[in-house]
Structure formats: structure tokens, C-alpha cells
Amino acid sequence: MNSFPTQSALDPAGQGAESIAQLFYWMSGGAALIWCLVIGLAVYAIRRPQAHHYRLTRLLVIGGGAVVPTVVLTCLLSYGLSMMPELQRPAPEGSLTVHVHGVRWWWRVEYLGPSGQPIATANEIRLPVDQPIEFKLFSEDVIHSFWIPSLGGKVDMIPGRTTRLKLHPTRVGQFRGVCAEYCGGAHAQMNFDVVVSDAATFERWLADQSAPASEPETDLAVAGKAVFSQRGCGACHAIRGTAADGLVGPDLTHLGSRLRLGASLLDNTRQNLRRWITQTHQVKPKVEMPAFEALPEDELTALVAYLEQLK
Ligand code: CUA
């Protein structure tokens, strides 16, 4: 049903993920080497019980038991540690900075617009390729962990603290991000989409996002805007340029431009938007948003028409 993008630490599309994949392959190689040695010695000992005791003991201690594993593991540890300074170095001054807040069970994403004004979006992160990006990570409730396996390592989001992560995408594409720390009921549905594009496409997107919501043009969408207001949606959701300024739930200013709904749960289609509004808890159990099951059909149609034109 859903065509989810790549979520693999072994298909790297960023510098951090490349280091992690390399380390994984070297670690696997080292582990395989030690395993072969230990099993080889065990088989040798079983098949040659008459082998001289002293010779066998020497083989076990020098070979499989101590020296080789110590050398192999020390080499792997040094190799892993040698990667740390680069992974931990912050992005250079003036790099694009993105703030991401973990909220049960979605992601508040904030950029600075072309003229320095903050722009909020949700559950979707767009990035330019081939440049370092500094993430500042926050939590608004419990510990979450921010992870885009294709781009780099994961970093916890801790209430009351700011944590940091530098990512450097090296390939354009769509990738999947996840919450990697159990954070309650809908943890498994706390995902997000990442779109890496060339710098010009990214700048265009950022400029579009910084604009306030467009005024609805069709009668249906105008009616939907009234439903949004009358049903109190604006108490939780903000739509810049309108009276809706709620901060509890995701900002919906450009909802229509997003790939997916419900923290990367459903493709952003009209049918799924209807499902999300009316069957919220069947789609995503434990979600904080109340379901509007009893919304009359004409109001639902109008509301969906309004939301989907927020591009
Ligand atoms: Cu947030 Cu798990």
C-alpha cells in the first residue's frame, strides 16, 4: 500500500552512515575471523584427541584464546575510535541548522526562513545534498531518539537538554527516519520522511514553506476553512496566516505539500486524509488527536478540500 523509502544503515547516502557501514563490515570481518579460528581449534581438538597436551594448550592460548582475538579486537576498537572525532565535529559556522523536537508521537521540525524568520513544519525534513547540516534536537516530553539510518548515526532527544547531530548527505533521494528509543504507545509509528535534493530545489522548497498559507480558492475549500475553525482544529494546529495558532499538534500551513500523514504512516492522499480525520485511532492507536468520527459528510468533504490545497 505504502511505498516507503529506504531505511537501511547499509545503504549509506551520507558521510556518517558511510563510516558506520564501513565499521559494520570490518567488525563483521573481524568477528568472522575469530569465529573461524575458535571453531577450527575446537574441531582440531575433537578430531585429534591424541595431540600433545602442551601443543594444544599453546595453540588455544596463543591462537584462538587470547593473542589473535586481542590483536583483532584492539585493531577494530582503534579503527572505531579513529572515526569518532569526525563524527562528533560540529558542522562549520554558518551551516544550515535544523531544529527537531520529539513529541509523542511525531516530529516538530523548524527551519529559519530566507529572512531569518522561524518556519515550522512536521514529520518531513528536506535537506540539500553535499553540504554539512547541523541538527539541534529537543524533546517535549520523554526520551526519543532521532535516527535517519541512511544518513548517519542516532542521537537521543532528552527533555531539558539540547543534543546535536551533524549530517552530510551525499546522494539525493528519499529516506526514512525513525524514533529509535521506546517512548510509549505509538513509538513504532513515530517516523518521518527525509527528502534530499539539490541546493536549488531545497531553497525553492524553503521559500515556499516560509510563505503563509494560501487563501482557499474554491467554495468547498472556503467552507472547509470555516469547518476547521468551528470544530476547534486551530486549538491544536497552527496554520500561518490564519487565526489557527495551536502548538499542541503539527503545524499544517503547507500540509498539502507533504508526502505522508500521521508521522509517515499514510500516503498523503484525499482518501487517507479522510481516514486520518475520522478513524484516527484505528489508523494510529494511542495518538493524541481525537477522532472526528461523527463529522457530517459535507463538513468532512469541505475540510479535506481545505487541507489538501494547503501546498
Ligand atoms: Cu519517540 Cu520512540
Coordinates of C-alpha atoms and ligand atoms in Angstrom, one line a residue:
M1 CA 0.0 0.0 0.0
N2 CA 2.6 2.5 1.1
S3 CA 5.8 2.9 -0.9
F4 CA 8.2 3.7 1.9
P5 CA 11.6 4.9 1.1
T6 CA 14.9 3.3 2.1
Q7 CA 15.6 2.7 5.7
S8 CA 19.0 1.0 5.8
A9 CA 22.2 1.8 7.6
L10 CA 23.9 -0.5 5.0
D11 CA 22.8 1.6 2.0
P12 CA 24.5 4.8 3.0
A13 CA 23.7 8.2 1.5
G14 CA 25.6 10.3 3.9
Q15 CA 29.1 10.6 5.4
G16 CA 28.2 9.4 8.9
A17 CA 26.3 6.4 7.5
E18 CA 29.2 5.6 5.2
S19 CA 31.6 5.4 8.3
I20 CA 29.0 3.3 10.2
A21 CA 28.6 0.9 7.3
Q22 CA 32.4 0.5 6.9
L23 CA 32.8 -0.1 10.6
F24 CA 30.0 -2.7 10.4
Y25 CA 31.7 -4.6 7.6
W26 CA 35.1 -4.5 9.3
M27 CA 33.5 -5.6 12.6
S28 CA 31.7 -8.5 10.8
G29 CA 35.0 -9.5 9.2
G30 CA 36.9 -9.5 12.5
A31 CA 34.1 -11.4 14.2
A32 CA 34.1 -14.0 11.4
L33 CA 37.9 -14.3 11.6
I34 CA 37.7 -15.0 15.4
W35 CA 34.8 -17.4 15.0
C36 CA 36.6 -19.4 12.3
L37 CA 39.7 -19.6 14.5
V38 CA 37.9 -20.8 17.6
I39 CA 35.7 -23.3 15.7
G40 CA 38.8 -24.5 13.8
L41 CA 40.6 -25.1 17.0
A42 CA 37.7 -26.8 18.6
V43 CA 37.3 -29.2 15.7
Y44 CA 41.1 -29.8 15.7
A45 CA 40.9 -30.7 19.4
I46 CA 38.0 -33.0 18.9
R47 CA 39.4 -34.8 16.0
R48 CA 43.0 -35.1 17.3
P49 CA 42.5 -36.1 21.0
Q50 CA 45.9 -37.8 20.9
A51 CA 47.5 -34.4 20.1
H52 CA 50.2 -33.5 22.6
H53 CA 48.6 -31.7 25.5
Y54 CA 51.2 -29.0 25.6
R55 CA 50.9 -28.2 21.9
L56 CA 47.1 -28.0 22.1
T57 CA 47.2 -25.6 25.1
R58 CA 49.8 -23.4 23.3
L59 CA 47.6 -23.3 20.2
L60 CA 44.5 -22.4 22.2
V61 CA 46.2 -19.7 24.3
I62 CA 48.3 -18.1 21.6
G63 CA 45.9 -18.7 18.7
G64 CA 42.2 -18.8 19.4
G65 CA 42.1 -18.0 23.1
A66 CA 44.0 -14.8 23.7
V67 CA 46.5 -13.3 21.3
V68 CA 44.7 -13.3 18.0
P69 CA 41.4 -12.0 19.4
T70 CA 43.2 -9.4 21.4
V71 CA 45.0 -8.1 18.3
V72 CA 41.9 -8.2 16.2
L73 CA 39.6 -6.6 18.7
T74 CA 42.2 -3.9 19.5
C75 CA 42.6 -3.1 15.8
L76 CA 38.8 -2.8 15.4
L77 CA 38.5 -0.7 18.6
S78 CA 41.2 1.7 17.3
Y79 CA 39.6 1.9 13.9
G80 CA 36.2 2.7 15.5
L81 CA 37.6 5.3 17.9
S82 CA 39.5 6.9 15.0
M83 CA 36.1 7.7 13.4
M84 CA 34.8 9.5 16.5
P85 CA 36.4 12.9 16.1
E86 CA 35.0 13.4 12.6
L87 CA 31.5 12.2 13.6
Q88 CA 31.4 14.4 16.6
R89 CA 32.8 17.6 15.0
P90 CA 30.1 20.2 14.7
A91 CA 29.1 21.5 11.3
P92 CA 31.1 24.6 10.3
E93 CA 29.8 28.0 11.3
G94 CA 27.0 29.2 9.0
S95 CA 25.8 25.7 8.0
L96 CA 22.1 25.1 7.6
T97 CA 20.7 24.4 11.1
V98 CA 17.5 22.4 11.6
H99 CA 15.7 22.1 14.9
V100 CA 13.8 18.9 15.5
H101 CA 11.6 18.4 18.6
G102 CA 10.5 14.9 19.5
V103 CA 6.8 14.9 20.7
R104 CA 4.8 11.8 21.4
W105 CA 4.5 10.6 18.6
W106 CA 5.5 12.9 15.9
W107 CA 8.3 15.4 15.0
R108 CA 8.2 19.2 15.1
V109 CA 10.7 20.5 12.6
E110 CA 11.9 24.1 12.5
Y111 CA 14.0 25.9 9.9
L112 CA 15.0 29.6 9.6
G113 CA 13.4 31.1 6.5
P114 CA 15.2 33.2 3.9
S115 CA 14.8 36.4 6.0
G116 CA 15.6 34.7 9.3
Q117 CA 12.1 34.0 10.5
P118 CA 11.3 30.6 12.0
I119 CA 9.3 28.2 9.9
A120 CA 7.6 25.2 11.5
T121 CA 6.7 22.0 9.7
A122 CA 6.3 18.4 10.8
N123 CA 7.2 14.9 10.1
E124 CA 9.2 15.7 7.0
I125 CA 12.7 17.0 6.7
R126 CA 14.1 18.4 3.5
L127 CA 17.8 18.8 3.0
P128 CA 20.3 20.0 0.4
V129 CA 22.8 17.4 -0.9
D130 CA 26.6 17.7 -0.4
Q131 CA 26.7 20.1 2.5
P132 CA 27.0 19.7 6.3
I133 CA 23.8 20.2 8.2
E134 CA 23.7 20.9 11.9
F135 CA 20.7 19.4 13.8
K136 CA 19.7 20.6 17.2
L137 CA 17.5 18.1 18.9
F138 CA 15.0 18.6 21.7
S139 CA 12.3 16.6 23.4
E140 CA 9.0 18.0 24.6
D141 CA 8.1 15.0 26.8
V142 CA 10.1 11.8 27.2
I143 CA 13.3 10.5 25.7
H144 CA 13.1 9.9 21.9
S145 CA 16.0 9.0 19.6
F146 CA 16.4 10.7 16.2
W147 CA 17.7 8.3 13.5
I148 CA 17.9 8.5 9.7
P149 CA 19.7 5.2 9.1
S150 CA 20.7 6.1 5.5
L151 CA 22.4 9.3 6.6
G152 CA 24.1 8.8 9.9
G153 CA 24.0 7.7 13.5
K154 CA 21.3 8.2 16.0
V155 CA 21.2 10.7 18.8
D156 CA 18.8 10.8 21.8
M157 CA 16.4 13.6 22.4
I158 CA 16.4 14.3 26.1
P159 CA 13.9 16.5 27.9
G160 CA 15.5 19.7 29.2
R161 CA 18.7 19.2 27.1
T162 CA 19.8 20.1 23.6
T163 CA 21.6 17.4 21.8
R164 CA 23.4 17.8 18.4
L165 CA 24.0 15.8 15.3
K166 CA 25.8 16.7 12.1
L167 CA 24.7 15.0 8.9
H168 CA 26.2 15.4 5.5
P169 CA 24.0 13.8 2.7
T170 CA 26.0 12.7 -0.3
R171 CA 23.2 11.4 -2.6
V172 CA 19.8 12.8 -3.5
G173 CA 16.8 10.6 -2.7
Q174 CA 14.0 9.9 -0.2
F175 CA 14.9 8.2 3.0
R176 CA 13.0 7.2 6.1
G177 CA 13.7 8.4 9.7
V178 CA 12.6 6.7 12.8
C179 CA 12.4 7.1 16.6
A180 CA 14.9 4.7 17.9
E181 CA 14.1 4.8 21.6
Y182 CA 10.9 3.3 23.0
C183 CA 8.7 6.2 24.1
G184 CA 5.3 4.7 24.7
G185 CA 2.2 3.5 22.9
A186 CA 2.8 4.7 19.3
H187 CA 6.6 4.6 19.3
A188 CA 6.6 2.2 16.3
Q189 CA 4.5 4.8 14.3
M190 CA 6.8 7.7 15.2
N191 CA 8.5 8.0 11.8
F192 CA 9.4 10.8 9.3
D193 CA 10.3 11.3 5.7
V194 CA 13.6 12.8 4.6
V195 CA 14.0 14.3 1.1
V196 CA 17.5 15.1 0.0
S197 CA 17.6 17.3 -3.2
D198 CA 20.0 19.6 -5.0
A199 CA 20.5 23.0 -3.3
A200 CA 18.3 25.0 -5.7
T201 CA 15.3 22.7 -5.2
F202 CA 15.8 22.9 -1.5
E203 CA 16.0 26.7 -1.5
R204 CA 12.8 26.8 -3.5
W205 CA 11.1 24.5 -1.1
L206 CA 12.3 26.6 1.9
A207 CA 11.0 29.8 0.3
D208 CA 7.6 28.1 -0.4
Q209 CA 7.4 26.9 3.2
S210 CA 8.2 30.3 4.6
A211 CA 5.1 31.8 2.9
P212 CA 1.9 31.9 4.9
A213 CA -0.9 29.6 3.9
S214 CA -2.6 30.5 0.6
E215 CA -6.2 31.6 0.8
P216 CA -8.6 28.9 -0.3
E217 CA -9.9 29.5 -3.8
T218 CA -12.8 27.1 -4.3
D219 CA -16.2 27.4 -2.5
L220 CA -15.6 24.0 -1.0
A221 CA -12.2 24.9 0.4
V222 CA -13.6 28.2 1.8
A223 CA -16.3 26.1 3.5
G224 CA -13.6 23.8 4.8
K225 CA -11.7 26.7 6.3
A226 CA -14.8 27.6 8.3
V227 CA -15.2 23.9 9.4
F228 CA -11.6 23.9 10.6
S229 CA -12.3 27.0 12.7
Q230 CA -15.7 26.0 14.0
R231 CA -14.6 22.5 15.0
G232 CA -11.7 23.9 17.0
C233 CA -8.9 22.4 15.0
G234 CA -6.9 25.6 15.5
A235 CA -6.7 25.0 19.2
C236 CA -4.0 22.3 18.5
H237 CA -2.8 23.0 15.0
A238 CA -1.3 26.2 13.6
I239 CA -1.9 27.4 10.0
R240 CA 0.3 30.5 9.5
G241 CA -1.7 33.4 8.0
T242 CA -4.9 32.3 9.7
A243 CA -6.3 32.5 13.3
A244 CA -5.2 28.9 13.9
D245 CA -2.2 29.1 16.2
G246 CA -2.3 25.9 18.3
L247 CA 1.1 24.4 19.2
V248 CA 0.0 21.0 20.6
G249 CA -0.1 19.2 17.2
P250 CA 1.7 19.5 13.9
D251 CA 1.8 22.8 12.0
L252 CA -0.5 22.4 9.0
T253 CA 0.5 25.5 7.0
H254 CA 1.7 23.5 4.0
L255 CA 0.2 20.1 4.8
G256 CA -0.7 19.6 1.1
S257 CA 2.9 19.6 0.1
R258 CA 3.9 16.8 2.4
L259 CA 4.5 13.2 1.3
R260 CA 2.7 11.5 4.1
L261 CA 0.3 11.9 7.0
G262 CA 0.3 10.8 10.7
A263 CA 4.1 10.8 11.0
S264 CA 4.9 9.0 7.8
L265 CA 2.1 6.5 8.3
L266 CA -0.1 7.0 5.3
D267 CA 0.5 8.4 1.8
N268 CA -0.9 12.0 1.6
T269 CA -4.0 11.3 -0.5
R270 CA -7.6 12.6 -0.2
Q271 CA -8.8 9.2 0.9
N272 CA -6.2 8.8 3.6
L273 CA -6.8 12.4 4.9
R274 CA -10.5 11.4 5.3
R275 CA -9.4 8.2 7.1
W276 CA -7.0 10.1 9.3
I277 CA -9.6 12.6 10.5
T278 CA -12.4 10.1 11.1
Q279 CA -10.7 6.9 12.0
T280 CA -7.6 8.4 13.7
H281 CA -7.3 5.7 16.4
Q282 CA -7.8 2.8 14.1
V283 CA -5.0 4.2 11.9
K284 CA -2.7 5.1 14.7
P285 CA -3.6 3.7 18.1
K286 CA -2.7 5.9 21.1
V287 CA -2.4 9.0 19.0
E288 CA -3.3 12.1 21.0
M289 CA -5.5 13.6 18.3
P290 CA -9.2 13.0 18.9
A291 CA -11.0 11.3 16.1
F292 CA -13.8 13.2 14.4
E293 CA -15.9 10.1 13.7
A294 CA -19.2 12.0 13.8
L295 CA -18.2 14.8 11.4
P296 CA -21.1 15.1 8.9
E297 CA -20.1 14.1 5.4
D298 CA -20.4 17.6 3.9
E299 CA -18.2 19.1 6.6
L300 CA -15.6 16.3 6.1
T301 CA -15.5 16.8 2.3
A302 CA -15.1 20.5 2.8
L303 CA -12.4 20.2 5.5
V304 CA -10.4 17.8 3.4
A305 CA -10.7 20.1 0.4
Y306 CA -9.3 22.9 2.5
L307 CA -6.4 20.9 4.0
E308 CA -5.3 19.4 0.7
Q309 CA -4.9 22.7 -1.0
L310 CA -2.5 24.0 1.7
K311 CA 0.5 23.5 -0.6
Ligands
CUA1 CU1 9.7 8.6 20.2 CU2 10.1 6.3 20.3

